[in-house]
Amino acid sequence: KRVKERVREGKEKKKIEILFCLFGWLVVKGIVDSEDLPLNISREVLQQNKILKVIKKHLVKKSLELFAEIAENPEDYKKFYEQFAKNIKLGIHEDTSNRQKVAELLRYHSTKSGDEMTSFKEYISRMPEGQNDIYYITGESKDADKNDKTVKDLVNLLYDTSLLQ
């Protein structure tokens, strides 16, 4: 999805084009407009700058809000998730302060979701009465996981099982 707002050319303020590697999982390219950001210093000193830390915090927040907005439309999110699933999965481990928000972006196959992927909230909402645990299996492929004996036993009990790849 394209960025909603584009910076107009010709403004009098100085703009800096920056490639932010906010975390290993989130890379944002764009233009940052800040009068307080020093220009004539080394990269190492700039990385320790308090203003840059605030900018980083706001960019992460806005990025997560944009991802959540994309997630509201299942078709758009499916395309987005196909491209960035590895990054989002990595974000769970690297960005501890936003772990909950990143976790809401994850999608999994399950025994009851068919070919579609499901969120953790959807998985919980489909749990039948009496299922108190969350069942999952990791493996090389979805088909191999579905044919696992334990998964078949859980399906016979009408329990949903997440298939993690």
PDB file of C-alpha atoms in Angstrom:
ATOM      1  CA  LYS A   1       0.000   0.000   0.000  1.00  0.00           C
ATOM      2  CA  ARG A   2       1.399   3.373  -0.857  1.00  0.00           C
ATOM      3  CA  VAL A   3       2.177   5.972   1.730  1.00  0.00           C
ATOM      4  CA  LYS A   4      -0.869   8.144   2.281  1.00  0.00           C
ATOM      5  CA  GLU A   5       0.900  11.443   2.525  1.00  0.00           C
ATOM      6  CA  ARG A   6       3.631  12.671   0.238  1.00  0.00           C
ATOM      7  CA  VAL A   7       5.889  15.548   1.079  1.00  0.00           C
ATOM      8  CA  ARG A   8       5.401  18.490  -1.246  1.00  0.00           C
ATOM      9  CA  GLU A   9       8.462  19.713  -3.052  1.00  0.00           C
ATOM     10  CA  GLY A  10       9.663  23.278  -2.715  1.00  0.00           C
ATOM     11  CA  LYS A  11       9.108  23.880   0.996  1.00  0.00           C
ATOM     12  CA  GLU A  12      11.599  26.215   2.594  1.00  0.00           C
ATOM     13  CA  LYS A  13      12.482  23.931   5.493  1.00  0.00           C
ATOM     14  CA  LYS A  14      15.355  21.523   5.068  1.00  0.00           C
ATOM     15  CA  LYS A  15      14.413  17.912   4.651  1.00  0.00           C
ATOM     16  CA  ILE A  16      16.629  14.916   5.094  1.00  0.00           C
ATOM     17  CA  GLU A  17      16.052  11.681   3.217  1.00  0.00           C
ATOM     18  CA  ILE A  18      16.839   8.871   5.588  1.00  0.00           C
ATOM     19  CA  LEU A  19      16.727   5.120   5.430  1.00  0.00           C
ATOM     20  CA  PHE A  20      15.788   4.172   8.978  1.00  0.00           C
ATOM     21  CA  CYS A  21      16.624   0.695  10.077  1.00  0.00           C
ATOM     22  CA  LEU A  22      14.385   1.022  13.121  1.00  0.00           C
ATOM     23  CA  PHE A  23      14.900  -2.571  14.127  1.00  0.00           C
ATOM     24  CA  GLY A  24      16.182  -5.487  12.107  1.00  0.00           C
ATOM     25  CA  TRP A  25      12.594  -6.241  11.171  1.00  0.00           C
ATOM     26  CA  LEU A  26      11.365  -2.749  10.240  1.00  0.00           C
ATOM     27  CA  VAL A  27      13.031  -0.631   7.575  1.00  0.00           C
ATOM     28  CA  VAL A  28      11.378   2.633   6.566  1.00  0.00           C
ATOM     29  CA  LYS A  29      12.509   4.898   3.757  1.00  0.00           C
ATOM     30  CA  GLY A  30      11.222   8.415   3.646  1.00  0.00           C
ATOM     31  CA  ILE A  31      11.796  12.063   4.265  1.00  0.00           C
ATOM     32  CA  VAL A  32      12.054  13.437   7.770  1.00  0.00           C
ATOM     33  CA  ASP A  33      11.465  17.128   8.309  1.00  0.00           C
ATOM     34  CA  SER A  34      13.185  18.353  11.444  1.00  0.00           C
ATOM     35  CA  GLU A  35      14.783  21.682  12.146  1.00  0.00           C
ATOM     36  CA  ASP A  36      16.440  20.319  15.286  1.00  0.00           C
ATOM     37  CA  LEU A  37      18.310  17.431  13.651  1.00  0.00           C
ATOM     38  CA  PRO A  38      22.017  18.267  13.306  1.00  0.00           C
ATOM     39  CA  LEU A  39      23.418  17.748   9.810  1.00  0.00           C
ATOM     40  CA  ASN A  40      27.189  18.111  10.101  1.00  0.00           C
ATOM     41  CA  ILE A  41      28.031  15.261  12.449  1.00  0.00           C
ATOM     42  CA  SER A  42      29.087  11.657  12.089  1.00  0.00           C
ATOM     43  CA  ARG A  43      26.617   8.791  11.752  1.00  0.00           C
ATOM     44  CA  GLU A  44      27.663   7.346  15.132  1.00  0.00           C
ATOM     45  CA  VAL A  45      26.908  10.608  16.941  1.00  0.00           C
ATOM     46  CA  LEU A  46      23.644  10.996  15.015  1.00  0.00           C
ATOM     47  CA  GLN A  47      22.484   7.521  16.097  1.00  0.00           C
ATOM     48  CA  GLN A  48      22.816   8.544  19.745  1.00  0.00           C
ATOM     49  CA  ASN A  49      20.860  11.764  19.223  1.00  0.00           C
ATOM     50  CA  LYS A  50      17.746  12.143  21.429  1.00  0.00           C
ATOM     51  CA  ILE A  51      15.744  13.741  18.631  1.00  0.00           C
ATOM     52  CA  LEU A  52      16.477  10.777  16.389  1.00  0.00           C
ATOM     53  CA  LYS A  53      15.252   8.397  19.101  1.00  0.00           C
ATOM     54  CA  VAL A  54      11.960  10.317  19.288  1.00  0.00           C
ATOM     55  CA  ILE A  55      11.649  10.217  15.496  1.00  0.00           C
ATOM     56  CA  LYS A  56      12.311   6.466  15.570  1.00  0.00           C
ATOM     57  CA  LYS A  57       9.615   5.949  18.212  1.00  0.00           C
ATOM     58  CA  HIS A  58       7.049   7.894  16.184  1.00  0.00           C
ATOM     59  CA  LEU A  59       7.947   6.125  12.934  1.00  0.00           C
ATOM     60  CA  VAL A  60       7.508   2.718  14.559  1.00  0.00           C
ATOM     61  CA  LYS A  61       4.158   3.810  16.015  1.00  0.00           C
ATOM     62  CA  LYS A  62       2.916   5.152  12.679  1.00  0.00           C
ATOM     63  CA  SER A  63       4.156   2.075  10.823  1.00  0.00           C
ATOM     64  CA  LEU A  64       2.300  -0.260  13.188  1.00  0.00           C
ATOM     65  CA  GLU A  65      -0.857   1.849  12.863  1.00  0.00           C
ATOM     66  CA  LEU A  66      -0.592   1.654   9.078  1.00  0.00           C
ATOM     67  CA  PHE A  67      -0.088  -2.128   9.221  1.00  0.00           C
ATOM     68  CA  ALA A  68      -3.158  -2.485  11.468  1.00  0.00           C
ATOM     69  CA  GLU A  69      -5.151  -0.391   9.015  1.00  0.00           C
ATOM     70  CA  ILE A  70      -4.062  -2.643   6.147  1.00  0.00           C
ATOM     71  CA  ALA A  71      -5.059  -5.689   8.247  1.00  0.00           C
ATOM     72  CA  GLU A  72      -8.675  -4.482   8.296  1.00  0.00           C
ATOM     73  CA  ASN A  73      -8.987  -5.468   4.621  1.00  0.00           C
ATOM     74  CA  PRO A  74      -8.226  -9.224   4.384  1.00  0.00           C
ATOM     75  CA  GLU A  75      -7.331  -9.179   0.673  1.00  0.00           C
ATOM     76  CA  ASP A  76      -4.867  -6.309   1.016  1.00  0.00           C
ATOM     77  CA  TYR A  77      -3.365  -7.803   4.158  1.00  0.00           C
ATOM     78  CA  LYS A  78      -2.894 -11.171   2.497  1.00  0.00           C
ATOM     79  CA  LYS A  79      -0.713  -9.520  -0.179  1.00  0.00           C
ATOM     80  CA  PHE A  80       1.122  -7.489   2.462  1.00  0.00           C
ATOM     81  CA  TYR A  81       1.688 -10.539   4.668  1.00  0.00           C
ATOM     82  CA  GLU A  82       3.027 -12.637   1.783  1.00  0.00           C
ATOM     83  CA  GLN A  83       5.777 -10.052   1.288  1.00  0.00           C
ATOM     84  CA  PHE A  84       6.589  -9.187   4.897  1.00  0.00           C
ATOM     85  CA  ALA A  85       5.740 -12.261   7.014  1.00  0.00           C
ATOM     86  CA  LYS A  86       9.392 -12.961   7.827  1.00  0.00           C
ATOM     87  CA  ASN A  87       9.921  -9.383   8.972  1.00  0.00           C
ATOM     88  CA  ILE A  88       6.850  -9.437  11.201  1.00  0.00           C
ATOM     89  CA  LYS A  89       7.870 -12.765  12.741  1.00  0.00           C
ATOM     90  CA  LEU A  90      11.313 -11.323  13.419  1.00  0.00           C
ATOM     91  CA  GLY A  91       9.676  -8.248  14.988  1.00  0.00           C
ATOM     92  CA  ILE A  92       8.174 -10.386  17.761  1.00  0.00           C
ATOM     93  CA  HIS A  93      11.685 -11.186  18.977  1.00  0.00           C
ATOM     94  CA  GLU A  94      13.463  -7.894  18.345  1.00  0.00           C
ATOM     95  CA  ASP A  95      10.933  -5.237  19.351  1.00  0.00           C
ATOM     96  CA  THR A  96       9.978  -6.111  22.918  1.00  0.00           C
ATOM     97  CA  SER A  97       8.258  -2.781  23.578  1.00  0.00           C
ATOM     98  CA  ASN A  98       5.794  -3.340  20.708  1.00  0.00           C
ATOM     99  CA  ARG A  99       5.544  -7.136  20.941  1.00  0.00           C
ATOM    100  CA  GLN A 100       1.779  -7.146  21.564  1.00  0.00           C
ATOM    101  CA  LYS A 101       1.030  -4.916  18.566  1.00  0.00           C
ATOM    102  CA  VAL A 102       3.316  -6.927  16.321  1.00  0.00           C
ATOM    103  CA  ALA A 103       1.741 -10.193  17.546  1.00  0.00           C
ATOM    104  CA  GLU A 104      -1.659  -8.959  16.382  1.00  0.00           C
ATOM    105  CA  LEU A 105      -0.230  -8.765  12.853  1.00  0.00           C
ATOM    106  CA  LEU A 106       0.794 -12.440  12.747  1.00  0.00           C
ATOM    107  CA  ARG A 107      -1.243 -14.938  10.733  1.00  0.00           C
ATOM    108  CA  TYR A 108      -1.181 -18.738  10.830  1.00  0.00           C
ATOM    109  CA  HIS A 109      -2.767 -21.639   9.068  1.00  0.00           C
ATOM    110  CA  SER A 110      -4.908 -23.853  11.265  1.00  0.00           C
ATOM    111  CA  THR A 111      -6.841 -27.066  10.881  1.00  0.00           C
ATOM    112  CA  LYS A 112     -10.131 -25.137  10.794  1.00  0.00           C
ATOM    113  CA  SER A 113      -9.095 -22.169   8.629  1.00  0.00           C
ATOM    114  CA  GLY A 114      -8.639 -24.149   5.410  1.00  0.00           C
ATOM    115  CA  ASP A 115      -6.399 -22.381   2.917  1.00  0.00           C
ATOM    116  CA  GLU A 116      -6.863 -18.996   4.595  1.00  0.00           C
ATOM    117  CA  MET A 117      -4.586 -17.766   7.338  1.00  0.00           C
ATOM    118  CA  THR A 118      -6.017 -16.794  10.705  1.00  0.00           C
ATOM    119  CA  SER A 119      -5.051 -14.402  13.471  1.00  0.00           C
ATOM    120  CA  PHE A 120      -4.559 -15.414  17.066  1.00  0.00           C
ATOM    121  CA  LYS A 121      -7.775 -13.597  18.050  1.00  0.00           C
ATOM    122  CA  GLU A 122      -9.725 -15.531  15.430  1.00  0.00           C
ATOM    123  CA  TYR A 123      -8.198 -18.787  16.657  1.00  0.00           C
ATOM    124  CA  ILE A 124      -9.287 -18.014  20.246  1.00  0.00           C
ATOM    125  CA  SER A 125     -12.802 -17.056  19.142  1.00  0.00           C
ATOM    126  CA  ARG A 126     -13.214 -20.420  17.327  1.00  0.00           C
ATOM    127  CA  MET A 127     -12.103 -22.527  20.285  1.00  0.00           C
ATOM    128  CA  PRO A 128     -14.906 -24.896  21.264  1.00  0.00           C
ATOM    129  CA  GLU A 129     -16.290 -25.150  24.768  1.00  0.00           C
ATOM    130  CA  GLY A 130     -13.943 -27.257  26.826  1.00  0.00           C
ATOM    131  CA  GLN A 131     -10.782 -26.472  24.878  1.00  0.00           C
ATOM    132  CA  ASN A 132      -8.658 -24.767  27.499  1.00  0.00           C
ATOM    133  CA  ASP A 133      -5.325 -25.076  25.738  1.00  0.00           C
ATOM    134  CA  ILE A 134      -3.853 -23.758  22.529  1.00  0.00           C
ATOM    135  CA  TYR A 135      -2.542 -26.501  20.280  1.00  0.00           C
ATOM    136  CA  TYR A 136       0.103 -25.940  17.635  1.00  0.00           C
ATOM    137  CA  ILE A 137       2.615 -27.872  15.593  1.00  0.00           C
ATOM    138  CA  THR A 138       5.688 -26.698  13.723  1.00  0.00           C
ATOM    139  CA  GLY A 139       6.976 -28.436  10.649  1.00  0.00           C
ATOM    140  CA  GLU A 140       8.268 -28.171   7.134  1.00  0.00           C
ATOM    141  CA  SER A 141       4.904 -27.768   5.425  1.00  0.00           C
ATOM    142  CA  LYS A 142       1.241 -27.313   6.167  1.00  0.00           C
ATOM    143  CA  ASP A 143       0.353 -30.618   4.502  1.00  0.00           C
ATOM    144  CA  ALA A 144       2.911 -32.559   6.532  1.00  0.00           C
ATOM    145  CA  ASP A 145       1.597 -30.981   9.737  1.00  0.00           C
ATOM    146  CA  LYS A 146      -2.026 -31.835   8.890  1.00  0.00           C
ATOM    147  CA  ASN A 147      -1.093 -35.495   8.440  1.00  0.00           C
ATOM    148  CA  ASP A 148       0.574 -35.729  11.840  1.00  0.00           C
ATOM    149  CA  LYS A 149      -1.103 -38.361  14.068  1.00  0.00           C
ATOM    150  CA  THR A 150      -1.439 -36.018  17.050  1.00  0.00           C
ATOM    151  CA  VAL A 151      -3.031 -33.313  14.885  1.00  0.00           C
ATOM    152  CA  LYS A 152      -5.499 -35.851  13.480  1.00  0.00           C
ATOM    153  CA  ASP A 153      -6.414 -36.897  17.039  1.00  0.00           C
ATOM    154  CA  LEU A 154      -7.026 -33.244  17.993  1.00  0.00           C
ATOM    155  CA  VAL A 155      -9.154 -32.689  14.886  1.00  0.00           C
ATOM    156  CA  ASN A 156     -11.233 -35.747  15.847  1.00  0.00           C
ATOM    157  CA  LEU A 157     -11.827 -34.060  19.223  1.00  0.00           C
ATOM    158  CA  LEU A 158     -12.954 -30.958  17.243  1.00  0.00           C
ATOM    159  CA  TYR A 159      -9.979 -28.956  18.536  1.00  0.00           C
ATOM    160  CA  ASP A 160      -8.365 -26.385  16.270  1.00  0.00           C
ATOM    161  CA  THR A 161      -4.597 -26.673  15.857  1.00  0.00           C
ATOM    162  CA  SER A 162      -2.298 -23.918  14.572  1.00  0.00           C
ATOM    163  CA  LEU A 163       0.084 -25.013  11.844  1.00  0.00           C
ATOM    164  CA  LEU A 164       3.251 -22.963  12.175  1.00  0.00           C
ATOM    165  CA  GLN A 165       5.833 -22.787   9.403  1.00  0.00           C
TER     166      GLN A 165
END
